[in-house]
Coordinates of C-alpha atoms and ligand atoms in Angstrom, one line a residue:
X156 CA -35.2 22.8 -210.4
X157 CA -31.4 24.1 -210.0
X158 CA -29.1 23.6 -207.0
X159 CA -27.7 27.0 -206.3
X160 CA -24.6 26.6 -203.9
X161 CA -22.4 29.6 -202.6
X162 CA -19.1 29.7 -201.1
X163 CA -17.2 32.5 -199.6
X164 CA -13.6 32.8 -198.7
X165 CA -10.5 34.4 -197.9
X166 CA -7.3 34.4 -199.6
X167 CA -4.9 36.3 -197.0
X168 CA -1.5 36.7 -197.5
X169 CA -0.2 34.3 -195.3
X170 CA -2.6 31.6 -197.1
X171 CA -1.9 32.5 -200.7
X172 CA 0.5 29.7 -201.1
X173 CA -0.1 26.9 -203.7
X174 CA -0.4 24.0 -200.6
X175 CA -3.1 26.1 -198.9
X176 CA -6.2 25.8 -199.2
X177 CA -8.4 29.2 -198.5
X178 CA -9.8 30.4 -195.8
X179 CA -13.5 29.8 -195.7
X180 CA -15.6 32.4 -194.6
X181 CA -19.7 31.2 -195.3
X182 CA -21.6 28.6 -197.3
X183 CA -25.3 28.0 -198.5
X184 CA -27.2 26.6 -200.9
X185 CA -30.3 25.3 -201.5
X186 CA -32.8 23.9 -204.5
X187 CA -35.5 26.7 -206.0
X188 CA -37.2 27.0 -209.6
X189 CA -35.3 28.0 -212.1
X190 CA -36.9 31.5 -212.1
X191 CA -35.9 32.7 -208.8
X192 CA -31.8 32.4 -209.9
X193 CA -31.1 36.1 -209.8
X194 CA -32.9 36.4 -206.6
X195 CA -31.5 34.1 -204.9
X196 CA -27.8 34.7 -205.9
X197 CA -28.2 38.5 -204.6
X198 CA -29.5 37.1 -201.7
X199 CA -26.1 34.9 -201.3
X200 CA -24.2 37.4 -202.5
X201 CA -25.2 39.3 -199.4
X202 CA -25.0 36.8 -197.2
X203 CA -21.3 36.5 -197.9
X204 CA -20.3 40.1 -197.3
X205 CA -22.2 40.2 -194.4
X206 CA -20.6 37.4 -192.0
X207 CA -19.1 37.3 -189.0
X208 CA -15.7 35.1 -190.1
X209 CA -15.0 37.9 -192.3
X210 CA -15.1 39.8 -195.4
X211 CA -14.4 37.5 -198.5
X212 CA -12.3 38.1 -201.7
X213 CA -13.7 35.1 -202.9
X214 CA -17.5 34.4 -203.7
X215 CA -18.3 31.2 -205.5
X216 CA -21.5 30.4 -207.1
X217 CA -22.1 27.3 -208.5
X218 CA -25.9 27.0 -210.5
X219 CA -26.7 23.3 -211.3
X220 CA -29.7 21.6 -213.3
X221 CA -31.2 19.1 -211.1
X222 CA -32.7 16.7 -213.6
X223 CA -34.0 13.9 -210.9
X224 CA -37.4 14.8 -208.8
X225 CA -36.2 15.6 -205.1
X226 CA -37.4 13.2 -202.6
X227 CA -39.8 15.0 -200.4
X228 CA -38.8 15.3 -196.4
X229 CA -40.3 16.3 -193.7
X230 CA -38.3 18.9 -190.8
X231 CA -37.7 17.3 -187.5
X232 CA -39.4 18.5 -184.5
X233 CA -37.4 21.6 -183.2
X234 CA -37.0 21.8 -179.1
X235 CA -34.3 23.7 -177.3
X236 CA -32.4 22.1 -174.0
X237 CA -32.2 24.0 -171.0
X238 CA -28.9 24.7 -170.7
X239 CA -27.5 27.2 -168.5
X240 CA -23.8 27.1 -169.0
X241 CA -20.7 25.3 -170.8
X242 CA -20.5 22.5 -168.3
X243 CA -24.2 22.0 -168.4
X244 CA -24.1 22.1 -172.7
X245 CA -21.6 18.7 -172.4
X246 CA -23.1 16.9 -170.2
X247 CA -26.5 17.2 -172.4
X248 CA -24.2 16.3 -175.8
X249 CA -23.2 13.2 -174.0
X250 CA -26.6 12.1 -172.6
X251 CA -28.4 12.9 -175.7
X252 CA -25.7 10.7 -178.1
X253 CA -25.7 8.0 -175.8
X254 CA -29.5 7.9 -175.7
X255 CA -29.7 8.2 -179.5
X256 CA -27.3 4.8 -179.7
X257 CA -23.8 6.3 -179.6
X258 CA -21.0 4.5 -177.4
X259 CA -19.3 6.3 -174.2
X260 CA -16.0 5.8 -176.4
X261 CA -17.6 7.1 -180.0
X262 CA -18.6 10.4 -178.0
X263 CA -15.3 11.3 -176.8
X264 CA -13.8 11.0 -179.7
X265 CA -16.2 12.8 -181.9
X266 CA -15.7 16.1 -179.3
X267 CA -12.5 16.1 -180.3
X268 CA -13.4 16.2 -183.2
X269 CA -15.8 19.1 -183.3
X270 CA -13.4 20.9 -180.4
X271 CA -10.3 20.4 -182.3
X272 CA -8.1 22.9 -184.0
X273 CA -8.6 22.0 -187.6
X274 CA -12.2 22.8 -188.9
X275 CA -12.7 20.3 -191.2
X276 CA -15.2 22.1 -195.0
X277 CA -17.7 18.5 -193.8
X278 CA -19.0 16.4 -191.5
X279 CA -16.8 13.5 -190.1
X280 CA -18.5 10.1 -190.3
X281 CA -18.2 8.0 -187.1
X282 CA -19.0 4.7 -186.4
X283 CA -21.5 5.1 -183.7
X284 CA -19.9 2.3 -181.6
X285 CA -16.4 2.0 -182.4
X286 CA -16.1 5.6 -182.7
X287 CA -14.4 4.7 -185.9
X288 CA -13.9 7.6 -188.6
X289 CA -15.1 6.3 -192.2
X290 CA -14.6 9.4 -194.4
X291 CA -11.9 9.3 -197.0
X292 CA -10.5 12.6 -196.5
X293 CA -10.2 13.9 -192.8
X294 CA -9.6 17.8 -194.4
X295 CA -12.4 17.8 -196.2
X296 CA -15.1 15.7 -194.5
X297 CA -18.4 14.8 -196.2
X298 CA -20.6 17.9 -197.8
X299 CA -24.2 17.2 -197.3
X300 CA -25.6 18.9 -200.9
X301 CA -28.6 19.5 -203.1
X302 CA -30.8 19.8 -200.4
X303 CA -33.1 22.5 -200.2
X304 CA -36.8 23.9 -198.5
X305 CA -39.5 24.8 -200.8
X306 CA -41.3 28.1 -200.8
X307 CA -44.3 27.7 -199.3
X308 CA -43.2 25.1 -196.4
X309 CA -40.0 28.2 -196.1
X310 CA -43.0 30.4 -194.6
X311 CA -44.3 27.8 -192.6
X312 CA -41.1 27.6 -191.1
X313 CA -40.7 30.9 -190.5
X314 CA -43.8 31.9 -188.7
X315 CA -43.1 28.9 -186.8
X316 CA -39.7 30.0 -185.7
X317 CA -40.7 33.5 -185.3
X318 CA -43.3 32.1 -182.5
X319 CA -40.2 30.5 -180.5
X320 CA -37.7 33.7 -181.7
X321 CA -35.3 31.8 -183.3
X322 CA -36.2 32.9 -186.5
X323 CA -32.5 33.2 -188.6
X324 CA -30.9 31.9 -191.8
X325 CA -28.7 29.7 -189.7
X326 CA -31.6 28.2 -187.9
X327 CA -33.3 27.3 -190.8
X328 CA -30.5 26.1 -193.1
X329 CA -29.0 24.1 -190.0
X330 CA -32.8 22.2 -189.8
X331 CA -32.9 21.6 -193.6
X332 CA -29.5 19.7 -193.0
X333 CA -30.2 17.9 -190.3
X334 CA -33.5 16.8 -191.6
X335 CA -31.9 15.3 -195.3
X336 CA -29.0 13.9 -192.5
X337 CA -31.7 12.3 -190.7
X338 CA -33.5 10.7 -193.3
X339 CA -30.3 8.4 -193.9
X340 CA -31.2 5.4 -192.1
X341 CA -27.9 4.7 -191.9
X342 CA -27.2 7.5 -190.0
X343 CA -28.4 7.3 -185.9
X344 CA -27.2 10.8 -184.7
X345 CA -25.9 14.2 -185.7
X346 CA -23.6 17.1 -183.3
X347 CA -23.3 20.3 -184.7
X348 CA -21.0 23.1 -183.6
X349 CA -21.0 26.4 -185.6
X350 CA -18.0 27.2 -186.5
X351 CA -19.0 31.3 -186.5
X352 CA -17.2 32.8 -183.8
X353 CA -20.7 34.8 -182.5
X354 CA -22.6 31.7 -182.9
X355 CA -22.9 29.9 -179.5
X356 CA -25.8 27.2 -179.8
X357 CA -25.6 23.9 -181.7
X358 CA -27.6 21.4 -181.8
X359 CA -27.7 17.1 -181.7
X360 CA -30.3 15.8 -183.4
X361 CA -31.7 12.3 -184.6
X362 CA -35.1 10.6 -185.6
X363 CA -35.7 9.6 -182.3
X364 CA -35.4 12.9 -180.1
X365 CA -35.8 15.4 -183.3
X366 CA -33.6 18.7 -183.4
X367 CA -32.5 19.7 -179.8
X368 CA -30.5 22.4 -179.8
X369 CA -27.8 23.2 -177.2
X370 CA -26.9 26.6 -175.9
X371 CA -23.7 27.3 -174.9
X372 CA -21.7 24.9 -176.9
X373 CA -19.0 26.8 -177.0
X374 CA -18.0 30.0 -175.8
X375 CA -18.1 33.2 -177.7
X376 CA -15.1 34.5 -179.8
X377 CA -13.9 30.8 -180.8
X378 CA -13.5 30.1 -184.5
X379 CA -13.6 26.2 -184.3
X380 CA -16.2 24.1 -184.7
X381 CA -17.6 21.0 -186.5
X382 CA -19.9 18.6 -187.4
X383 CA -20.4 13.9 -186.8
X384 CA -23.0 12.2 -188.4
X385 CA -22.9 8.7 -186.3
X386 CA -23.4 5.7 -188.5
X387 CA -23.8 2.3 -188.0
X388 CA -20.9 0.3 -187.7
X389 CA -19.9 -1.8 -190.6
X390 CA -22.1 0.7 -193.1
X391 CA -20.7 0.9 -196.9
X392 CA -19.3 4.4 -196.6
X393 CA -19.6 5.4 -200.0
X394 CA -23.3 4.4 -200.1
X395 CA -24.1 6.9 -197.1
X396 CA -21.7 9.2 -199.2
X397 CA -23.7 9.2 -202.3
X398 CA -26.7 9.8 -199.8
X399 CA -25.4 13.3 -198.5
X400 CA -23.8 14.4 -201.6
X401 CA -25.8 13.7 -204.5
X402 CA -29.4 12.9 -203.5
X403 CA -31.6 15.9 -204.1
X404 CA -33.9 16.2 -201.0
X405 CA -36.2 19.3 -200.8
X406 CA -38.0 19.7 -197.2
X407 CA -41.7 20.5 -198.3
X408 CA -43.3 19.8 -194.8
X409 CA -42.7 21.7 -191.1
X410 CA -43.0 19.6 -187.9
X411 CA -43.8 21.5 -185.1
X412 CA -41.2 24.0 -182.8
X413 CA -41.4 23.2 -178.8
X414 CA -40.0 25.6 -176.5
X415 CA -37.0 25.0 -173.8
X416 CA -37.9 22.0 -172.3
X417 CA -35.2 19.8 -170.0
X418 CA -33.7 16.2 -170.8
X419 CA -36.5 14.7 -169.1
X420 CA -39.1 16.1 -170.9
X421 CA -37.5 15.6 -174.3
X422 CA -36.7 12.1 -173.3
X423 CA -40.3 11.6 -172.3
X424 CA -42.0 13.6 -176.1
X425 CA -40.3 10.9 -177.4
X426 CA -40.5 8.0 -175.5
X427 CA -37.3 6.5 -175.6
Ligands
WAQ631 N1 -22.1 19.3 -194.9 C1 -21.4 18.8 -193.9 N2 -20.8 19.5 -193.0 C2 -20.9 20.8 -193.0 C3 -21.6 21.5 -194.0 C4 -22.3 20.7 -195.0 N3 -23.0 21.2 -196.0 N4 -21.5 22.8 -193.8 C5 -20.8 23.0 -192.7 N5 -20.4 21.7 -192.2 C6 -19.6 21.5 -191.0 C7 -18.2 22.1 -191.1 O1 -17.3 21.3 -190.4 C8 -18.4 23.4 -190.3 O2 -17.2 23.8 -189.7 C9 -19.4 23.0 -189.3 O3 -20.2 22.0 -189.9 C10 -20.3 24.1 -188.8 O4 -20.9 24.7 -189.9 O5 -30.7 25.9 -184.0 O6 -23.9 27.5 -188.5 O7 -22.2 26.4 -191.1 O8 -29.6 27.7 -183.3 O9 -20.8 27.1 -189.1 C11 -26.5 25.6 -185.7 C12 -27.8 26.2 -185.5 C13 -25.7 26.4 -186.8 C14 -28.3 25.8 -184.1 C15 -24.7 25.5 -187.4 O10 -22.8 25.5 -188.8 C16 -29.6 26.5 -183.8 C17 -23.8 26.3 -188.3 P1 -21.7 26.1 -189.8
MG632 MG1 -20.1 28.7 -190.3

């Protein structure tokens, strides 16, 4: 297989000194048989010119030979929170990462994080109790890569999705990561917040309560956003690292898509 990753970004005038880094517009990737290349890089391709942070001057596309078999996952169980406005959407973040093992403390300080002016290119790692951040560069974060959904479990996914009509790239790439993310058993709870202006839902997720996404995470027109993957405390970080960044992991199995259900009931699907 090949790990095809693109990245699209900005170079304005203000940011075309040495020290900056560019503005990043869009990302994707994913893992597919070496016979779908040219496909899938016009797909990309249009993906990039087509996003809401912008129009890019910069496309990169990286093509990779993946020489190890992928470890085969499973997608987490999708349900939607009712959610009704902003105030609502925080106080189901902090419920659903304290339920999934996360401290009081550790919560604050990842929506800081995640609601903070610098959008970091990663995730932050947190310990899940001290609230602790183990990455080893705060910029960049950790890029969870060489992940990918095969073809046939990629339609599964989509009639699925379709059903609930939440059928878009973001949805499904946003599942894929979570799902690799999840499988770290290191790892005891993810928040995401898009950091697409437009896009208002994000999700937390874990093996215990699956992928729940959030509505109205944030309010329309805002550019920040972010991403924590919780960890144990006293975890190697480079181990969990190596996990993210290298492992190939190709989803090849759908779990299935509930509709908007309340805390209660997701608590309850779950039995925690
Ligand atoms: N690895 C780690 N962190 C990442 C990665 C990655 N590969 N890609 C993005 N991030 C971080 C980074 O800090 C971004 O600013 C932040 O996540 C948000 O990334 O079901 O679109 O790609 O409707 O903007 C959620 C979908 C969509 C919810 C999330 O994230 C739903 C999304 P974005
Ligand atoms: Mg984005």
């Amino acid at each position: 297989m090949v790990s095809i990753r693109m990245r699209a970004s900005i170079r304005s005038k203000a940011n075309n000194r040495k020290k900056c880094a560019d503005l990043h517009v869009s990302g994707a990737e994913g893992l597919y048989e070496h016979g779908l290349t040219g496909e899938v890089v016009e797909g990309y391709i249009m993906r990039a010119l087509g996003h809401s942070r912008g129009r890019p001057d910069r496309i990169d596309i990286n093509i990779e030979k993946i020489k190890a078999v992928p470890k085969k996952i499973r997608s987490l169980p999708i349900t939607t929170i009712a959610c009704r406005s902003a105030n609502m959407a925080q106080r189901h973040i902090r419920d659903l990462l304290l339920l999934a093992g996360a401290s009081g403390f550790a919560v604050e300080n990842a929506l800081k994080v995640v609601y903070g002016p610098v959008v970091m290119r990663g995730a932050s790692l947190m310990c899940a109790v001290s609230g602790r951040r183990i990455e080893p560069d705060r910029r960049r974060g950790v890029r969870v890569s060489r992940l990918g959904i095969g073809s046939y479990a990629e339609d599964v996914l989509k009639r699925v999705l379709d059903k609930a009509g939440i059928n878009s790239d973001t949805v499904r790439d946003a599942l894929v990561l979570a799902s690799k993310v999840a499988c770290c058993k290191e790892v005891i709870a993810e928040l995401c917040v898009s950091d697409d202006p437009d896009y208002t839902t994000g999700y937390v997720s874990s093996r215990k309560l699956g992928y729940v996404r959030v509505p109205h995470i944030k309010s329309g027109g805002d550019r920040r956003g972010g991403r924590i993957f919780f960890v144990k405390d006293g975890v190697v970080p480079e181990k969990v690292i190596a996990y993210l960044e290298k492992k190939p992991v190709l989803l090849d199995d759908v779990s299935e898509c509930s509709g908007v259900l309340s805390i209660n009931e997701i608590i309850g699907k779950h039995h925690i």
